[in-house]
CSV table of C-alpha atoms in Angstrom, one decimal:
chain,number,residue,atom,x,y,z
A,1,MET,CA,-24.4,209.7,315.4
A,2,GLU,CA,-22.5,212.5,317.2
A,3,LYS,CA,-21.9,215.7,315.4
A,4,LYS,CA,-18.2,216.7,314.9
A,5,LEU,CA,-17.3,220.1,316.2
A,6,LEU,CA,-15.9,222.6,313.8
A,7,THR,CA,-12.4,224.1,314.2
A,8,GLU,CA,-12.0,227.8,314.3
A,9,LYS,CA,-10.6,227.8,310.8
A,10,GLU,CA,-13.6,225.8,309.6
A,11,LYS,CA,-16.0,228.2,311.3
A,12,TYR,CA,-14.4,231.3,309.6
A,13,LEU,CA,-14.4,229.5,306.3
A,14,THR,CA,-18.1,228.6,306.7
A,15,ILE,CA,-18.9,232.3,307.4
A,16,LEU,CA,-16.9,233.4,304.3
A,17,LEU,CA,-18.7,230.9,302.1
A,18,CYS,CA,-22.1,232.0,303.5
A,19,VAL,CA,-21.3,235.6,302.7
A,20,LEU,CA,-20.0,234.7,299.2
A,21,GLY,CA,-23.0,232.5,298.6
A,22,GLY,CA,-25.5,235.2,299.7
A,23,ALA,CA,-23.8,237.8,297.4
A,24,ALA,CA,-23.9,235.3,294.5
A,25,ALA,CA,-27.6,234.6,295.1
A,26,PHE,CA,-28.4,238.3,295.3
A,27,TYR,CA,-26.4,239.0,292.1
A,28,THR,CA,-28.1,236.1,290.3
A,29,GLY,CA,-31.5,237.6,291.2
A,30,ILE,CA,-30.5,241.0,289.7
A,31,CYS,CA,-29.3,239.3,286.5
A,32,ARG,CA,-32.6,237.3,286.2
A,33,TYR,CA,-34.6,240.5,286.8
A,34,ALA,CA,-32.7,242.2,284.0
A,35,GLY,CA,-33.2,239.3,281.7
A,36,LEU,CA,-36.9,238.8,282.3
A,37,PHE,CA,-37.9,242.5,282.1
A,38,GLY,CA,-35.2,243.9,279.8
A,39,LYS,CA,-34.1,246.4,282.5
A,40,ILE,CA,-30.6,247.8,283.2
A,41,LYS,CA,-29.0,248.6,279.9
A,42,TYR,CA,-25.6,247.3,281.0
A,43,PHE,CA,-26.9,243.7,281.2
A,44,GLN,CA,-28.6,243.8,277.8
A,45,HIS,CA,-25.3,244.1,276.0
A,46,GLN,CA,-24.6,241.1,273.7
A,47,LEU,CA,-21.3,239.3,274.1
A,48,ILE,CA,-19.8,237.1,271.3
A,49,ILE,CA,-18.3,233.7,272.1
A,50,VAL,CA,-16.4,232.1,269.2
A,51,ALA,CA,-16.4,228.3,269.2
A,52,GLY,CA,-14.5,227.1,266.1
A,53,SER,CA,-16.3,228.3,263.1
A,54,GLU,CA,-19.4,229.2,265.1
A,55,ALA,CA,-20.1,232.5,266.7
A,56,LEU,CA,-22.5,232.4,269.7
A,57,PHE,CA,-24.3,235.5,271.0
A,58,PHE,CA,-25.3,235.7,274.7
A,59,PRO,CA,-26.6,238.7,276.6
A,60,ARG,CA,-24.4,239.9,279.5
A,61,TRP,CA,-27.1,239.1,282.1
A,62,PHE,CA,-27.1,235.4,281.0
A,63,LEU,CA,-23.4,234.9,281.3
A,64,HIS,CA,-23.2,236.8,284.6
A,65,SER,CA,-26.1,234.8,286.0
A,66,VAL,CA,-24.5,231.5,285.0
A,67,PHE,CA,-21.2,232.3,286.7
A,68,ALA,CA,-23.0,233.7,289.8
A,69,GLY,CA,-25.1,230.5,289.9
A,70,LEU,CA,-22.0,228.3,289.7
A,71,LEU,CA,-20.3,230.3,292.5
A,72,LEU,CA,-23.4,229.8,294.6
A,73,VAL,CA,-23.4,226.1,294.0
A,74,LEU,CA,-19.7,225.9,294.9
A,75,CYS,CA,-20.3,227.8,298.1
A,76,ILE,CA,-23.2,225.5,299.1
A,77,TYR,CA,-21.1,222.4,298.4
A,78,GLY,CA,-18.2,223.8,300.4
A,79,ILE,CA,-20.4,224.4,303.4
A,80,TYR,CA,-21.8,220.8,303.0
A,81,ARG,CA,-18.3,219.4,302.9
A,82,ILE,CA,-17.2,221.2,306.0
A,83,LYS,CA,-20.4,220.2,308.0
A,84,THR,CA,-20.5,216.5,306.9
A,85,LYS,CA,-16.9,215.7,306.0
A,86,LYS,CA,-18.2,213.8,303.0
A,87,LYS,CA,-17.2,214.0,299.3
A,88,ARG,CA,-20.1,213.9,296.9
A,89,TYR,CA,-18.6,214.9,293.5
A,90,GLY,CA,-21.5,213.4,291.6
A,91,MET,CA,-23.9,215.6,293.5
A,92,LEU,CA,-21.7,218.6,292.8
A,93,ILE,CA,-21.6,218.0,289.1
A,94,LEU,CA,-25.4,217.6,289.1
A,95,TRP,CA,-25.9,220.9,290.9
A,96,LEU,CA,-23.5,222.7,288.6
A,97,PHE,CA,-25.4,221.3,285.5
A,98,LEU,CA,-28.8,222.3,287.0
A,99,SER,CA,-27.5,225.8,287.7
A,100,TRP,CA,-26.6,226.3,284.0
A,101,TRP,CA,-29.8,224.6,282.9
A,102,LEU,CA,-32.0,226.9,285.0
A,103,ASN,CA,-30.4,229.9,283.4
A,104,LEU,CA,-30.9,228.5,280.0
A,105,LEU,CA,-34.6,228.3,280.6
A,106,PHE,CA,-34.8,232.1,280.7
A,107,THR,CA,-33.1,232.8,277.4
A,108,PRO,CA,-35.2,233.8,274.4
A,109,GLY,CA,-36.4,230.9,272.2
A,110,SER,CA,-36.0,228.3,274.9
A,111,ALA,CA,-39.2,226.4,274.1
A,112,MET,CA,-37.4,223.1,273.4
A,113,VAL,CA,-35.4,223.5,276.6
A,114,TRP,CA,-38.7,223.7,278.5
A,115,VAL,CA,-40.0,220.6,276.8
A,116,MET,CA,-36.8,218.7,277.6
A,117,THR,CA,-37.1,219.9,281.2
A,118,VAL,CA,-40.6,218.6,281.6
A,119,ILE,CA,-39.6,215.2,280.0
A,120,ILE,CA,-36.5,214.8,282.1
A,121,GLY,CA,-38.3,216.1,285.2
A,122,GLY,CA,-41.1,213.6,284.6
A,123,MET,CA,-38.6,210.7,284.3
A,124,PHE,CA,-36.8,211.8,287.4
A,125,ALA,CA,-40.1,212.1,289.3
A,126,PHE,CA,-41.3,208.7,288.1
A,127,ALA,CA,-38.0,207.1,289.3
A,128,ASN,CA,-37.8,208.8,292.7
A,129,ILE,CA,-41.3,209.8,293.9
A,130,PRO,CA,-42.9,206.3,294.2
A,131,PRO,CA,-40.0,205.0,296.4
A,132,MET,CA,-40.3,208.1,298.5
A,133,ILE,CA,-44.0,207.5,299.0
A,134,GLY,CA,-43.4,203.8,299.7
A,135,ARG,CA,-40.8,204.7,302.5
A,136,ALA,CA,-43.2,207.2,304.0
A,137,ILE,CA,-46.0,204.7,304.1
A,138,THR,CA,-43.8,202.0,305.6
A,139,ARG,CA,-42.7,204.3,308.4
A,140,SER,CA,-46.3,205.3,309.1
A,141,LEU,CA,-47.2,201.6,309.8
A,142,LYS,CA,-45.0,201.3,312.9
A,143,PHE,CA,-46.8,200.7,316.2
A,144,GLU,CA,-48.1,203.7,318.1
A,145,ALA,CA,-49.3,203.7,321.6
A,146,SER,CA,-52.6,205.2,320.4
A,147,ASP,CA,-53.3,202.0,318.4
A,148,LEU,CA,-54.2,200.2,321.6
A,149,GLU,CA,-57.3,202.4,321.9
A,150,LYS,CA,-58.6,201.7,318.4
A,151,ASP,CA,-60.7,198.8,317.1
A,152,GLN,CA,-58.1,196.2,316.2
A,153,GLU,CA,-60.0,194.7,313.3
A,154,GLU,CA,-60.6,198.0,311.7
A,155,LEU,CA,-57.0,199.1,312.4
A,156,CYS,CA,-55.7,195.9,310.8
A,157,ARG,CA,-57.8,196.4,307.6
A,158,ARG,CA,-56.7,200.1,307.4
A,159,LYS,CA,-53.0,199.3,307.8
A,160,LEU,CA,-53.1,196.4,305.3
A,161,GLY,CA,-54.8,198.8,302.9
A,162,LYS,CA,-51.9,201.3,303.4
A,163,ALA,CA,-49.3,198.5,303.0
A,164,GLU,CA,-50.8,197.7,299.6
A,165,TRP,CA,-49.8,201.2,298.4
A,166,ILE,CA,-46.1,200.7,299.2
A,167,CYS,CA,-45.7,198.9,295.9
A,168,PHE,CA,-48.8,200.5,294.4
A,169,PHE,CA,-50.7,197.2,294.0
A,170,PRO,CA,-54.2,198.9,293.7
A,171,LEU,CA,-52.9,201.1,290.9
A,172,LYS,CA,-51.3,198.2,289.2
A,173,LYS,CA,-54.5,196.2,289.3
A,174,ILE,CA,-56.5,199.1,287.9
A,175,LEU,CA,-54.0,199.5,285.0
A,176,ALA,CA,-54.0,195.7,284.3
A,177,ALA,CA,-57.8,195.5,284.3
A,178,GLY,CA,-58.0,198.7,282.2
A,179,ALA,CA,-55.5,197.4,279.6
A,180,TRP,CA,-57.5,194.2,279.3
A,181,VAL,CA,-60.8,196.0,278.9
A,182,PHE,CA,-59.2,198.3,276.3
A,183,CYS,CA,-58.2,195.2,274.3
A,184,LEU,CA,-61.8,194.0,274.5
A,185,PHE,CA,-63.1,197.4,273.4
A,186,VAL,CA,-60.8,197.3,270.4
A,187,VAL,CA,-62.1,193.9,269.4
A,188,PHE,CA,-65.8,194.9,269.6
A,189,ALA,CA,-65.1,198.2,267.8
A,190,GLY,CA,-63.2,196.4,265.1
A,191,ALA,CA,-65.9,193.7,264.7
A,192,THR,CA,-68.6,196.4,264.5
A,193,VAL,CA,-66.8,198.3,261.7
A,194,PHE,CA,-66.1,195.0,259.8
A,195,PHE,CA,-69.8,193.9,259.8
A,196,ARG,CA,-70.9,197.4,258.8
A,197,GLU,CA,-68.5,198.1,256.0
A,198,LEU,CA,-67.2,194.5,255.3
A,199,LYS,CA,-63.6,195.7,254.9
A,200,THR,CA,-60.8,193.2,255.7
A,201,GLU,CA,-57.8,195.6,255.5
A,202,ASP,CA,-57.7,196.3,259.3
A,203,MET,CA,-59.1,192.9,260.4
A,204,TRP,CA,-55.7,191.6,261.4
A,205,PHE,CA,-55.5,194.4,264.0
A,206,THR,CA,-58.8,193.2,265.6
A,207,ILE,CA,-57.6,189.6,265.6
A,208,LEU,CA,-54.4,190.6,267.3
A,209,PHE,CA,-56.2,192.3,270.2
A,210,LEU,CA,-58.6,189.4,270.4
A,211,ILE,CA,-55.7,186.9,270.8
A,212,ILE,CA,-54.1,189.2,273.5
A,213,ALA,CA,-57.5,189.4,275.4
A,214,VAL,CA,-58.1,185.7,275.3
A,215,PHE,CA,-54.6,184.5,276.3
A,216,THR,CA,-54.2,187.1,279.1
A,217,ALA,CA,-57.8,187.0,280.6
A,218,LYS,CA,-57.1,184.3,283.2
A,219,LYS,CA,-53.8,185.8,284.3
A,220,VAL,CA,-55.0,189.4,284.5
A,221,TRP,CA,-58.2,188.6,286.4
A,222,ASN,CA,-56.4,186.2,288.8
A,223,TYR,CA,-54.0,189.1,289.5
A,224,VAL,CA,-56.8,191.6,290.0
A,225,LEU,CA,-58.9,189.4,292.3
A,226,THR,CA,-56.0,188.2,294.4
A,227,PRO,CA,-56.3,189.8,297.9
A,228,TYR,CA,-53.4,191.8,299.3
A,229,GLY,CA,-50.6,191.8,296.8
A,230,CYS,CA,-48.2,192.8,299.6
A,231,ILE,CA,-48.5,189.3,301.1
A,232,PRO,CA,-46.8,187.0,298.6
A,233,VAL,CA,-47.6,183.2,298.3
A,234,LEU,CA,-50.2,183.3,301.2
A,235,ASN,CA,-52.5,185.6,299.2
A,236,LYS,CA,-53.1,182.8,296.7
A,237,ILE,CA,-54.1,180.4,299.5
A,238,PHE,CA,-56.1,182.4,302.1
A,239,SER,CA,-59.0,184.8,301.7
A,240,ARG,CA,-58.9,188.5,302.5
A,241,GLU,CA,-60.6,187.9,305.9
A,242,GLU,CA,-58.2,185.1,306.8
A,243,LEU,CA,-55.1,187.2,306.0
A,244,GLN,CA,-56.5,190.0,308.1
A,245,ALA,CA,-56.9,187.6,311.0
A,246,LEU,CA,-53.3,186.5,310.7
A,247,LEU,CA,-52.1,190.1,311.0
A,248,LYS,CA,-54.4,191.2,313.7
A,249,GLY,CA,-52.7,192.5,316.8
A,250,GLU,CA,-49.2,192.6,315.3
A,251,ARG,CA,-47.1,195.5,316.6
A,252,PHE,CA,-44.5,196.5,314.0
A,253,GLU,CA,-41.3,198.2,315.2
A,254,PRO,CA,-38.5,199.7,313.0
A,255,ILE,CA,-35.1,198.0,312.8
A,256,SER,CA,-32.2,200.3,313.4
A,257,PHE,CA,-29.2,200.3,311.0
A,258,GLU,CA,-25.8,201.7,311.6
A,259,ASP,CA,-25.4,202.7,308.0
A,260,GLU,CA,-27.1,206.1,307.5
A,261,ASP,CA,-28.3,205.3,303.9
A,262,LEU,CA,-29.8,201.9,305.0
A,263,GLN,CA,-31.6,203.7,307.8
A,264,LYS,CA,-32.9,206.4,305.4
A,265,TYR,CA,-33.7,204.4,302.3
A,266,MET,CA,-34.6,200.9,303.4
A,267,PRO,CA,-37.0,201.0,306.4
A,268,VAL,CA,-37.7,197.5,307.8
A,269,LEU,CA,-40.5,196.9,310.3
A,270,LEU,CA,-40.5,193.8,312.5
A,271,SER,CA,-43.3,192.3,314.6
A,272,GLU,CA,-43.5,189.0,316.5
A,273,ASN,CA,-44.6,186.9,313.6
A,274,TRP,CA,-44.1,189.2,310.5
A,275,VAL,CA,-41.6,191.4,308.8
A,276,LEU,CA,-42.4,194.3,306.4
A,277,LEU,CA,-39.6,194.4,303.9
A,278,GLU,CA,-39.5,196.4,300.7
A,279,GLY,CA,-43.3,196.5,300.6
A,280,MET,CA,-43.7,192.7,301.3
A,281,LEU,CA,-45.3,191.2,304.4
A,282,ILE,CA,-43.4,188.0,305.1
A,283,SER,CA,-44.2,185.4,307.7
A,284,ARG,CA,-41.4,184.8,310.1
A,285,LYS,CA,-42.9,181.4,311.1
A,286,LEU,CA,-42.8,180.1,307.6
A,287,LEU,CA,-39.5,181.7,306.6
A,288,LEU,CA,-36.8,179.1,305.9
A,289,ASN,CA,-34.1,181.5,304.7
A,290,VAL,CA,-33.8,185.0,303.4
A,291,TYR,CA,-30.7,186.6,301.7
A,292,THR,CA,-29.7,189.4,299.5
A,293,TYR,CA,-28.8,189.2,295.8
A,294,SER,CA,-26.5,192.0,294.6
A,295,GLY,CA,-25.6,192.3,290.9
A,296,ARG,CA,-23.7,195.0,289.1
A,297,ARG,CA,-26.6,197.3,288.7
A,298,VAL,CA,-29.5,195.9,290.8
A,299,SER,CA,-30.0,194.2,294.1
A,300,TYR,CA,-33.0,192.6,295.7
A,301,ILE,CA,-33.9,190.2,298.6
A,302,LYS,CA,-34.8,186.6,298.0
A,303,CYS,CA,-36.9,184.5,300.4
A,304,ARG,CA,-37.9,180.8,300.7
A,305,TYR,CA,-40.7,179.4,302.8
A,306,LEU,CA,-40.8,176.0,304.5
A,307,ASP,CA,-42.7,174.4,301.6
A,308,GLY,CA,-40.0,175.4,299.2
A,309,LYS,CA,-41.9,178.4,297.6
A,310,LYS,CA,-39.5,181.1,296.5
A,311,PHE,CA,-40.2,184.8,296.0
A,312,SER,CA,-38.2,188.0,295.9
A,313,THR,CA,-38.9,191.6,296.7
A,314,ARG,CA,-38.7,194.4,294.1
A,315,ALA,CA,-35.3,195.8,293.2
A,316,THR,CA,-34.1,197.7,296.2
A,317,TYR,CA,-33.9,201.5,295.7
A,318,LEU,CA,-30.5,201.5,297.5
A,319,HIS,CA,-28.0,199.2,295.9
A,320,LEU,CA,-26.6,196.7,298.4
A,321,TYR,CA,-22.8,196.1,298.3
A,322,GLY,CA,-19.8,196.0,300.6
A,323,LYS,CA,-20.4,196.8,304.3
A,324,ARG,CA,-23.9,197.9,303.6
A,325,ASN,CA,-24.7,194.4,302.2
A,326,GLU,CA,-23.0,192.8,305.2
A,327,GLU,CA,-25.1,194.7,307.7
A,328,MET,CA,-28.3,193.8,305.8
A,329,GLU,CA,-27.3,190.1,305.8
A,330,LYS,CA,-26.9,190.2,309.6
A,331,VAL,CA,-30.3,191.7,310.0
A,332,LEU,CA,-31.9,189.2,307.6
A,333,LEU,CA,-30.4,186.3,309.6
A,334,LYS,CA,-32.4,187.4,312.7
A,335,ILE,CA,-35.8,187.4,310.9
A,336,PRO,CA,-36.7,183.6,310.8
A,337,ARG,CA,-38.2,182.5,314.1
A,338,ILE,CA,-37.3,178.8,313.7
A,339,ASP,CA,-33.7,177.6,314.3
A,340,PHE,CA,-33.5,175.0,311.5
A,341,PRO,CA,-31.1,172.0,311.5
A,342,LYS,CA,-27.9,172.6,309.5
A,343,GLU,CA,-29.2,171.0,306.3
A,344,ARG,CA,-29.5,172.2,302.7
A,345,PRO,CA,-32.7,174.4,302.3
A,346,ASP,CA,-34.0,172.2,299.5
A,347,LYS,CA,-33.7,169.1,301.7
A,348,ILE,CA,-35.6,170.8,304.5
A,349,ALA,CA,-38.3,171.8,302.0
A,350,GLU,CA,-38.6,168.2,300.8
A,351,LYS,CA,-39.3,167.1,304.4
A,352,TYR,CA,-42.2,169.6,304.6
A,353,GLY,CA,-44.6,166.9,303.4
A,354,GLU,CA,-43.7,164.7,306.4
A,355,LEU,CA,-44.4,167.5,308.8
A,356,PHE,CA,-47.5,167.0,310.9
A,357,PRO,CA,-48.8,164.0,308.8
A,358,GLU,CA,-52.2,164.2,310.5
A,359,LYS,CA,-52.8,167.5,308.6
A,360,LYS,CA,-53.8,166.1,305.1
A,361,ASP,CA,-54.9,169.4,303.5
A,362,SER,CA,-52.1,171.8,302.5
A,363,LYS,CA,-54.1,174.9,303.5
A,364,GLU,CA,-54.9,173.4,306.9
A,365,LYS,CA,-51.2,172.6,307.5
A,366,LEU,CA,-50.2,176.2,306.6
A,367,TRP,CA,-52.9,177.6,308.8
A,368,TYR,CA,-51.7,175.4,311.7
A,369,LEU,CA,-48.1,176.6,311.3
A,370,LEU,CA,-49.1,180.2,311.1
A,371,THR,CA,-51.4,180.1,314.2
A,372,HIS,CA,-49.5,177.8,316.6
A,373,ASP,CA,-46.3,178.1,318.6
A,374,VAL,CA,-43.2,177.8,316.5
A,375,SER,CA,-41.5,175.6,319.0
A,376,GLU,CA,-43.7,172.7,317.9
A,377,VAL,CA,-42.5,173.1,314.3
A,378,GLU,CA,-38.9,173.4,315.4
A,379,GLN,CA,-39.1,170.2,317.5
A,380,ALA,CA,-40.8,168.4,314.6
A,381,TYR,CA,-38.0,169.4,312.2
A,382,GLN,CA,-35.4,168.3,314.8
A,383,LYS,CA,-37.0,164.9,314.8
A,384,LEU,CA,-37.0,164.7,311.0
A,385,PHE,CA,-33.3,165.8,311.0
A,386,PRO,CA,-31.5,164.1,313.9
A,387,SER,CA,-28.4,165.7,315.3
A,388,ARG,CA,-25.0,164.4,314.3
A,389,GLU,CA,-24.6,162.6,317.6
A,390,ARG,CA,-27.9,160.9,317.2
A,391,LYS,CA,-27.0,159.8,313.7
A,392,GLN,CA,-23.7,158.4,314.8
A,393,LYS,CA,-25.4,156.5,317.7
A,394,ARG,CA,-28.0,155.1,315.3
A,395,ASN,CA,-25.4,154.0,312.8
A,396,LYS,CA,-23.4,152.3,315.6
A,397,ASN,CA,-26.5,150.4,316.8
A,398,ASN,CA,-27.2,149.3,313.2
A,399,ARG,CA,-23.6,148.0,312.9
A,400,GLU,CA,-23.9,146.1,316.2
A,401,ARG,CA,-27.1,144.4,315.0
A,402,GLU,CA,-25.5,143.4,311.8
A,403,ASP,CA,-22.5,141.9,313.7
A,404,LYS,CA,-24.8,139.9,315.9
A,405,LYS,CA,-26.7,138.5,312.9
A,406,VAL,CA,-23.4,137.3,311.4
C-alpha cells in the first residue's frame, strides 16, 4: 500500500507532538527517580484528594508522573493518527490505563498491584503469545530457493515437525499423557494407603480417579499415538511415513490479502496439492468445500472431504466479518482443485462409494486419489452426475421408448 504524504500542517503538528512527548517522557523520568529514591523535596510533598467521605493521600511525584504519562500517551496516539489516518480509540484507552497502572506499581504498599499485574500479564501472554508463535512458524514454512539443495525427505520431516507446533500438538500430547499418568499415580497411591491403614474415608477419591483413568485410556492414548495432529482425518488412516511421502516435494507459497489485518494475522500457505490454514494441512485433492463460520464472538473455518468427513480449524485469532469475511471466502473458493458438479455436498459425498469401484479398500481408494491426477477424479464425478443437457436428453430418450411400447 502506498504511503500518504503529510501536509505542511500535519508535519508541523507531528514535530510539536514529538517535542511535547519527549518533554513528557523526560519529566516522567524525573518524577520516577524522585519517587524511587526519595530525592527532590518538592516531589515528596503529600497532596490530599477528597472523594466523598474519603481522603486520599498521594505524593506530588506520583500525580505529576501520572499526568505526564497521560500526556505522553496522547502525543504518541496523535502521531499515530496523523501517520496512519486510523482511529483506534480502544487502543488509546488501553494505553491510558496502562500509563496509570505503571505509575501505581511504584507507590508504597503496591504488593497486591504487582500480584494483579503478574496475573493479568500472564493471562494476556497466554492469549496472545501462542498465536504469535503459530504465525511465525507458518511463515517460516514457505518455500525458499535454498530448500532445493537440501535432502527432501529430511526437509519434509523437519517442516512437518515445525507445523505440529503451530497448534502446539506435541505439548498437548505431553499434557494429555501426563494427566492420565497422574490419575494412575493417584490410584496406586490411594490403594497403597488403603491396604496399609485400612481406612475407607478417602477411598471414594481413589475410585473416582480410577474411573477417569479407565474411561479415558483409549481416547488419550489414541490421541497421543496419532501421527501429525496437523493433518486432520488422514492422520487416522495413514502412517507417519505415508503422510511424509504425501507432503514430499510440496512448495508452499503465501497467499496475499488486500486486507492488512488478514495479511498480518491469518497467514495462509498454498502448494500444488495442500493448503496450510490455521495450523491445519488440508488436501486440495480431497477437499469438497471449505467455508467460514462467523458467530458473534468467534469464527472458524469448516471443511468437508470427498467422503463426507467434516472438520474445522481452531477459532481464528482474527474475527472474520464484513469485507474481511468476503475476501476470505473468495480465497477459500480457489483452494479445491476439483471443479465439482453443481450438486449438494452431501449428495456428492454419497456418490463417493461409487467412485473407482475397482478400489475395494477405503485406504487404497484414498491413497489413489491423493497420488493421481485430479482430472481422473473430476471426470469420474462428471459421469456420476451428468450435466443438465445430458439428463434432459436421457429423459427424452426414455419417454420415446415408453411411447413406442404403447
